[in-house]
XYZ file of C-alpha atoms in Angstrom:
132
model
C 99.724 118.683 68.974
C 98.604 119.976 73.109
C 98.147 116.106 74.176
C 101.604 115.267 73.257
C 103.232 117.631 75.269
C 100.670 117.063 78.276
C 101.937 113.342 77.866
C 105.698 113.895 77.597
C 105.497 116.148 80.627
C 104.023 113.468 82.579
C 105.897 110.977 81.714
C 108.892 113.259 83.456
C 107.518 113.767 86.282
C 106.471 109.907 86.893
C 110.162 109.228 86.236
C 111.793 111.761 88.098
C 109.409 110.783 91.328
C 110.868 107.036 90.802
C 114.451 108.486 90.515
C 114.083 110.598 93.823
C 112.720 108.022 95.751
C 114.467 105.524 94.589
C 117.626 107.524 95.445
C 116.084 108.326 99.174
C 115.345 104.957 100.089
C 119.281 103.616 98.868
C 120.157 106.635 101.161
C 118.613 105.606 104.301
C 119.565 101.803 103.627
C 122.964 103.392 103.425
C 122.633 104.631 106.799
C 120.584 102.302 108.392
C 123.743 99.781 107.930
C 125.537 102.170 109.514
C 123.769 102.422 112.943
C 123.678 99.131 113.064
C 127.672 98.871 112.598
C 127.527 101.069 115.646
C 126.116 98.935 117.752
C 128.739 96.833 119.238
C 129.780 95.869 122.795
C 131.671 98.702 124.614
C 130.040 102.168 122.326
C 128.713 104.932 124.083
C 125.317 106.046 122.860
C 122.647 108.485 123.589
C 118.900 107.007 123.470
C 116.201 108.974 122.131
C 114.929 110.514 125.387
C 118.384 111.229 126.130
C 120.009 108.916 128.307
C 123.379 108.172 128.316
C 124.718 104.693 128.530
C 127.458 101.666 127.018
C 125.852 98.844 125.208
C 126.570 95.801 126.732
C 124.783 93.575 124.161
C 122.874 93.947 121.343
C 120.064 91.269 119.878
C 119.330 92.102 116.002
C 116.916 89.099 115.566
C 114.618 90.535 118.689
C 115.690 94.176 117.763
C 116.333 95.252 120.905
C 120.030 96.217 123.037
C 120.914 96.260 126.284
C 122.597 99.713 127.909
C 124.612 99.573 131.053
C 123.895 102.917 133.184
C 126.546 103.449 135.768
C 125.805 100.421 136.691
C 122.555 99.932 135.819
C 121.615 97.259 132.985
C 118.732 98.818 130.578
C 116.933 96.996 127.859
C 115.308 98.958 125.228
C 114.622 98.597 121.251
C 117.308 99.610 118.993
C 115.050 101.974 117.346
C 116.057 103.969 120.766
C 118.999 104.381 119.710
C 120.022 108.319 118.740
C 123.318 109.397 118.400
C 126.566 107.403 119.051
C 129.194 109.401 121.747
C 132.168 106.961 121.258
C 132.512 104.054 119.022
C 133.248 101.035 120.904
C 137.170 100.707 122.104
C 138.917 97.412 120.647
C 141.592 96.505 122.175
C 142.814 93.753 119.773
C 146.177 92.603 119.066
C 148.910 90.924 115.995
C 151.928 90.191 116.444
C 152.491 92.454 114.425
C 151.646 95.562 117.196
C 154.310 93.100 120.106
C 157.632 95.116 119.710
C 160.753 94.099 121.857
C 162.005 96.522 123.927
C 165.417 95.675 125.124
C 164.904 92.266 126.117
C 161.318 92.838 127.447
C 158.116 92.516 125.436
C 156.035 95.701 125.317
C 152.693 95.422 123.441
C 151.851 98.584 121.349
C 148.378 98.950 120.182
C 148.189 100.276 116.201
C 145.671 102.775 116.860
C 147.633 104.508 120.108
C 149.031 108.092 119.901
C 152.199 108.890 119.655
C 151.874 110.307 123.195
C 150.179 107.495 123.961
C 153.601 105.680 123.015
C 155.606 107.891 124.598
C 153.595 107.837 128.047
C 154.293 103.984 127.940
C 157.736 104.332 127.048
C 158.059 105.955 130.464
C 156.693 103.323 132.242
C 158.923 101.068 131.024
C 161.989 102.953 132.107
C 160.943 103.959 135.104
C 159.926 100.162 135.749
C 163.737 99.854 134.861
C 164.885 101.881 137.090
C 162.861 100.040 139.813
C 164.122 96.735 139.201
C 167.619 98.163 139.644
């Protein structure tokens, strides 16, 4: 009876180690996908050496990225990416984002805050005052 108990305990241990390593691999794969999504042109990142830069281009086939560091372009391997500082800004404007303002067309980014919208409205009003 002791040998059966030992065998059952060993089977449970092997199953637990298999399950835990499988979960860890799954988490690592998700983290890698999220890292790849963050590596786009215009994103500000930090390298593992502590260098801050803006991504100029990314080549996943060669596993390299080119960073713009205050006008100097440096090439790094993708594994040099440590963390994302500022995500890339997209200025994609759709027809839903274009709003007519008193006969003029003003473009409003969907991700703009109410403060940005208020500033844009002040600019439109100021430009009308100068036209009159």
